[in-house]
Coordinates of C-alpha atoms in Angstrom, one line a residue:
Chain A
X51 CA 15.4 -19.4 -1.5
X52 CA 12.8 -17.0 -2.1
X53 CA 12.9 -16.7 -5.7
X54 CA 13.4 -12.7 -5.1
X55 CA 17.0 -11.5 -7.1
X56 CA 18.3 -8.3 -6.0
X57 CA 21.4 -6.4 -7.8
X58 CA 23.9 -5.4 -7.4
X59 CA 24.5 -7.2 -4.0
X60 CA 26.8 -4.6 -3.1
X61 CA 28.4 -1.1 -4.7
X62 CA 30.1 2.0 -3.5
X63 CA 29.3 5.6 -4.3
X64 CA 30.1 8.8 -3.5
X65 CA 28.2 11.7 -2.1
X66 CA 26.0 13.8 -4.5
X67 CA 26.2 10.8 -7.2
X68 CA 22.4 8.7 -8.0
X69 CA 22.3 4.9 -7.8
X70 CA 19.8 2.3 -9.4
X71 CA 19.0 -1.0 -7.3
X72 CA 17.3 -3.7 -8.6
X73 CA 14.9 -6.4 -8.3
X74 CA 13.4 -9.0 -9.4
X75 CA 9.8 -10.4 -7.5
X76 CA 9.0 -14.1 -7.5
X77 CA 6.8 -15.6 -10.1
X78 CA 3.1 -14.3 -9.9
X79 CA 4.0 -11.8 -7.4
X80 CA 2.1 -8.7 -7.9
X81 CA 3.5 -6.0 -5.1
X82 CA 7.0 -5.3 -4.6
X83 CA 8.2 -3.1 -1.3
X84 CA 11.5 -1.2 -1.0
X85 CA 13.2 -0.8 2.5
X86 CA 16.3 0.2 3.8
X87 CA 18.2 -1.2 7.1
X88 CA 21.4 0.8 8.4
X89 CA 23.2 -1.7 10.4
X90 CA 21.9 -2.9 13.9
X91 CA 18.4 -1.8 13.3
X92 CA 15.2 -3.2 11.7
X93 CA 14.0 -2.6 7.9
X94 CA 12.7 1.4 7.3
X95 CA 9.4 1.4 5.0
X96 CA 10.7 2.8 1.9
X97 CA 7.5 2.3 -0.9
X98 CA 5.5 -0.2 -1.8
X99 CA 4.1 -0.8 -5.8
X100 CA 1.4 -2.2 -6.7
X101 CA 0.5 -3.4 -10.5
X102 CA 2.9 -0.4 -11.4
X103 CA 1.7 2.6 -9.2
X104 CA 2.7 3.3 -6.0
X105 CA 0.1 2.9 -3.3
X106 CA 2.5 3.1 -0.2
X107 CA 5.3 5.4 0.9
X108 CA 7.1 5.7 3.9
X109 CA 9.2 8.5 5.6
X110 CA 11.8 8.8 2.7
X111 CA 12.7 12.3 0.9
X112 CA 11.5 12.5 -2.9
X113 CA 14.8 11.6 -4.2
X114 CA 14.0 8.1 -2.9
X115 CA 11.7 7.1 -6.4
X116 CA 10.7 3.8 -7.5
X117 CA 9.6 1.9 -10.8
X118 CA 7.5 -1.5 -11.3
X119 CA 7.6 -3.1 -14.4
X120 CA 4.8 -4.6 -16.6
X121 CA 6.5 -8.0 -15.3
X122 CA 6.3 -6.7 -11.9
X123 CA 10.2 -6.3 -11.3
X124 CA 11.1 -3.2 -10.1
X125 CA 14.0 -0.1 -9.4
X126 CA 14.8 2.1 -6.4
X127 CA 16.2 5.2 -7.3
X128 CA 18.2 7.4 -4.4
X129 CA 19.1 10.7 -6.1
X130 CA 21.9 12.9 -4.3
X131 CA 23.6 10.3 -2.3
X132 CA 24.2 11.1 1.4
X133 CA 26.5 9.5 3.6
X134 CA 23.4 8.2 5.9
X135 CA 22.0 6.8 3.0
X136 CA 24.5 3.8 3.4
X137 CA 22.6 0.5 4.5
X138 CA 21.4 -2.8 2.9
X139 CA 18.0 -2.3 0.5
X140 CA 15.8 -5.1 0.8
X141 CA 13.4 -5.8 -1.5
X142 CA 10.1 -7.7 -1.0
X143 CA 7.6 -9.4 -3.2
X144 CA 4.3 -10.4 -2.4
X145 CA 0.8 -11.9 -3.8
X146 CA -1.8 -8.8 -2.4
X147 CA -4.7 -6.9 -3.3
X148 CA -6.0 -3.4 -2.4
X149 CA -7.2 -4.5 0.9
X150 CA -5.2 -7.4 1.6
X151 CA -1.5 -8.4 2.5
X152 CA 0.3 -11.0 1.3
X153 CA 3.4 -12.8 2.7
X154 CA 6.5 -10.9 1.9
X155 CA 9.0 -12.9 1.1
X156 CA 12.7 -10.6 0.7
X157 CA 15.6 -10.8 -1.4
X158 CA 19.0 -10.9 0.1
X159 CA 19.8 -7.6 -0.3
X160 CA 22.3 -4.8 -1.7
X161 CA 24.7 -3.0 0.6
X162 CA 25.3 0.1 -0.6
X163 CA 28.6 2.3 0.6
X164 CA 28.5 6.1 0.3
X165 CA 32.0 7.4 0.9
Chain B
X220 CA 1.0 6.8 15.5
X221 CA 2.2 3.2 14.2
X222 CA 4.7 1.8 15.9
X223 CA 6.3 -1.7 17.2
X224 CA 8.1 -1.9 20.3
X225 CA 10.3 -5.2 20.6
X226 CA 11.7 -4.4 23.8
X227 CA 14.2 -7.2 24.6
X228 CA 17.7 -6.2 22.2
X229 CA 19.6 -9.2 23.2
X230 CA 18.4 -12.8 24.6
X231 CA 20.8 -15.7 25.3
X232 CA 20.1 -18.8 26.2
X233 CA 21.6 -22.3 26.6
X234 CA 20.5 -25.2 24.0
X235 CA 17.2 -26.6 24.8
X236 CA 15.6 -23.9 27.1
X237 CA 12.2 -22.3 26.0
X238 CA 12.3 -18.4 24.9
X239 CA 10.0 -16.0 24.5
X240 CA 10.5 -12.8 21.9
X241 CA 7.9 -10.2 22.7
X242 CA 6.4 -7.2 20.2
X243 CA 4.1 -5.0 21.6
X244 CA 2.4 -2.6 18.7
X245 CA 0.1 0.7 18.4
X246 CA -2.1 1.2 15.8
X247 CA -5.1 2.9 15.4
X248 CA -6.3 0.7 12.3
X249 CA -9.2 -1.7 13.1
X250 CA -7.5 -3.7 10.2
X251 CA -3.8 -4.5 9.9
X252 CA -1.7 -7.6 9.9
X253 CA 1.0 -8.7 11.8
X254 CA 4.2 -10.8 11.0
X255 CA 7.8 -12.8 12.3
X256 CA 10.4 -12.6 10.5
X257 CA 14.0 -14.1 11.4
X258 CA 17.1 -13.0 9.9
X259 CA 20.0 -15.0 10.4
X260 CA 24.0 -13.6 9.9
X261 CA 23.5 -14.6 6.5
X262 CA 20.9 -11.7 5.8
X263 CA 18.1 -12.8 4.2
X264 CA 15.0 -12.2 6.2
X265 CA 12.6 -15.4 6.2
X266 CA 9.0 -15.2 6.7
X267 CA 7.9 -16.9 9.9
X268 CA 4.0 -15.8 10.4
X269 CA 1.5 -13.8 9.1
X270 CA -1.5 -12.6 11.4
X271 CA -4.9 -10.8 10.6
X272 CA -6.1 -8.3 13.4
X273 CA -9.5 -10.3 12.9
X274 CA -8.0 -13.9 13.9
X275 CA -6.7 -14.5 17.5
X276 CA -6.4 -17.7 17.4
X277 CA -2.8 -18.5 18.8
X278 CA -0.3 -20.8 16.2
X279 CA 1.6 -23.5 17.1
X280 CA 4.3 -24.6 14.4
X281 CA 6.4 -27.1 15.2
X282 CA 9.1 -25.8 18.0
X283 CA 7.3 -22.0 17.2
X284 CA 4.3 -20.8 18.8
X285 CA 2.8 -17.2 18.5
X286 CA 0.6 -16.0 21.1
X287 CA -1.8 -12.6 19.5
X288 CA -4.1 -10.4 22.5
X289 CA -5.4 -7.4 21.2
X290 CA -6.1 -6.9 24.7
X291 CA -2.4 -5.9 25.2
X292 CA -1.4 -5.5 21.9
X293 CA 1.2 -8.0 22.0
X294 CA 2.1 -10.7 19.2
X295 CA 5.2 -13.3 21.1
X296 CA 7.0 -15.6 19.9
X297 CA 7.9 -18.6 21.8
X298 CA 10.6 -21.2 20.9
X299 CA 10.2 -24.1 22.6
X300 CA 13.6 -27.0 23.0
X301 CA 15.7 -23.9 21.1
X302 CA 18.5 -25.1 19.0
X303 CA 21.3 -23.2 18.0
X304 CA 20.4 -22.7 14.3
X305 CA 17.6 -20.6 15.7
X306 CA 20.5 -17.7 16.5
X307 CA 19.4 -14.7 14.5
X308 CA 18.0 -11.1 14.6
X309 CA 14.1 -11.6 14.9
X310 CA 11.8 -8.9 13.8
X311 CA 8.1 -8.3 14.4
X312 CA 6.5 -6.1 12.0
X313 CA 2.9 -4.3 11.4
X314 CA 1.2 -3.9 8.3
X315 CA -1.1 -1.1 8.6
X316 CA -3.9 1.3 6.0
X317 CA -4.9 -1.5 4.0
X318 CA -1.3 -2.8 3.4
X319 CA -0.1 0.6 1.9
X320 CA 2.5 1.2 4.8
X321 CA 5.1 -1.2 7.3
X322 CA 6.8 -0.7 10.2
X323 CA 9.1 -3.3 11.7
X324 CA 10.5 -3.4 15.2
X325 CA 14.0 -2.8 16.1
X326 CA 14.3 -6.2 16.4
X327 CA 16.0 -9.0 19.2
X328 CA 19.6 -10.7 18.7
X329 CA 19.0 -14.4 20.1
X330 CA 22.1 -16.5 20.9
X331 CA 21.7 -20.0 21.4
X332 CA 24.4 -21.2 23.0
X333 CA 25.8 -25.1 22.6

C-alpha cells in the first residue's frame, strides 16, 4: 500500500453534470498530480500542485481545476461532464521541490462513468 | 515535443525466460527524470525506478535491471527468470521542465505464462 486514499472509487454521472474526486497524499508528501487513463492506454498528465499552487498542467480544458489543501490533500474538479471524460483518475503524491522529482507513488484510483 | 514511445503493446512469454520492455523518449530538456511503473489487473500503479538524466549508471534490482543511453534515448527494462506474478501493464514515463509536466507511454501488456 501506498498510503495514497482516493474517493469515491467509483461513481456515475451524466453529461453536463460536475464531479469532485478526491485524494488524500501520503504522510509528508508535499506535491500531489492528477491524471486520467481511458481504458487500454497509459495515464494523461492532468496537473500537478505543489504546496497549494499549481506549477504543472497538462493538455486538459479549464473545466479540469484542482485544489491542494494546507494538509496537502487535494480535489479534481471536471465541470460539464462529457462522455470522453469517462476513465480511472489517478492520483499521485510525492516528496519534491521546485527543481526536483520525487517518487510518485498512486492511489488506486476512481472510475468515473459518464452516461 | 515530449513524448515516450513504448513500442512493444503485447509480450508473452513462458515462465522463466528473460524479457526485455523497451521505452524510447524525446525531450528537449537537458534535465528530466525517467521512471517504471507496473500496473497489475488490480490497478494500482507501483513505482519500480526512478532515473535522473544526469546518472547513467545502469540498475540491477533483484530479477529487474534497467539499462539508461542517452545515446539512443532508450530506458529498458529487463526481467530476468520472469515469473508469472510479473503479468501486468508496464509503463515508462518522463518527467520533464523541472518536474512541472509527465508524460507516460502507452504502455506493454506482459503475460507470463505457467
Amino acid at each position: 500500500e501506498t498510503g495514497v486514499t482516493q474517493s469515491p472509487t467509483h461513481l456515475i454521472k451524466t453529461r453536463g453534470q460536475q464531479v469532485t474526486l478526491r485524494c488524500s497524499s501520503q504522510s509528508g508528501h508535499n506535491t500531489v498530480s492528477w491524471y486520467q487513463q481511458a481504458l487500454g492506454q497509459g495515464p494523461q498528465f492532468i496537473f500537478q500542485y505543489y504546496r497549494e499552487e499549481e506549477n504543472g498542467r497538462g493538455n486538459f480544458p479549464p473545466r479540469f481545476s484542482g485544489l491542494q489543501f494546507p494538509n496537502y490533500s487535494s480535489e479534481l474538479n471536471v465541470n460539464a461532464l462529457e462522455l470522453d471524460d469517462s476513465a480511472l483518475y489517478l492520483c499521485a503524491s510525492s516528496l519534491g521541490s521546485l527543481l526536483a522529482v520525487g517518487e510518485l507513488f498512486f492511489g488506486e484510483g476512481s472510475r468515473l462513468t459518464v452516461l | 515535443a515530449q513524448k515516450v514511445t513504448q513500442a512493444q503493446t503485447e509480450i508473452s512469454v513462458v515462465e522463466k525466460e528473460d524479457v526485455t520492455l523497451d521505452c524510447v523518449y524525446e525531450t528537449r530538456d537537458t534535465t528530466y527524470y525517467l521512471f517504471w511503473y507496473k500496473q497489475p489487473p488490480s490497478g494500482e500503479l507501483v513505482f519500480l525506478i526512478r532515473r535522473n538524466s544526469f546518472d547513467e549508471q545502469n540498475e540491477i534490482s533483484g530479477r529487474y535491471s534497467w539499462n539508461f543511453q542517452k545515446s539512443t534515448s532508450s530506458f529498458n527494462f529487463t526481467i530476468t527468470a520472469s515469473q508469472v506474478v510479473d503479468s501486468a501493464v508496464y509503463f515508462c514515463a518522463l518527467s520533464y521542465n523541472y518536474g512541472q509536466n509527465f508524460v507516460f507511454g502507452p504502455g506493454t501488456r506482459l503475460s507470463v505464462l505457467p
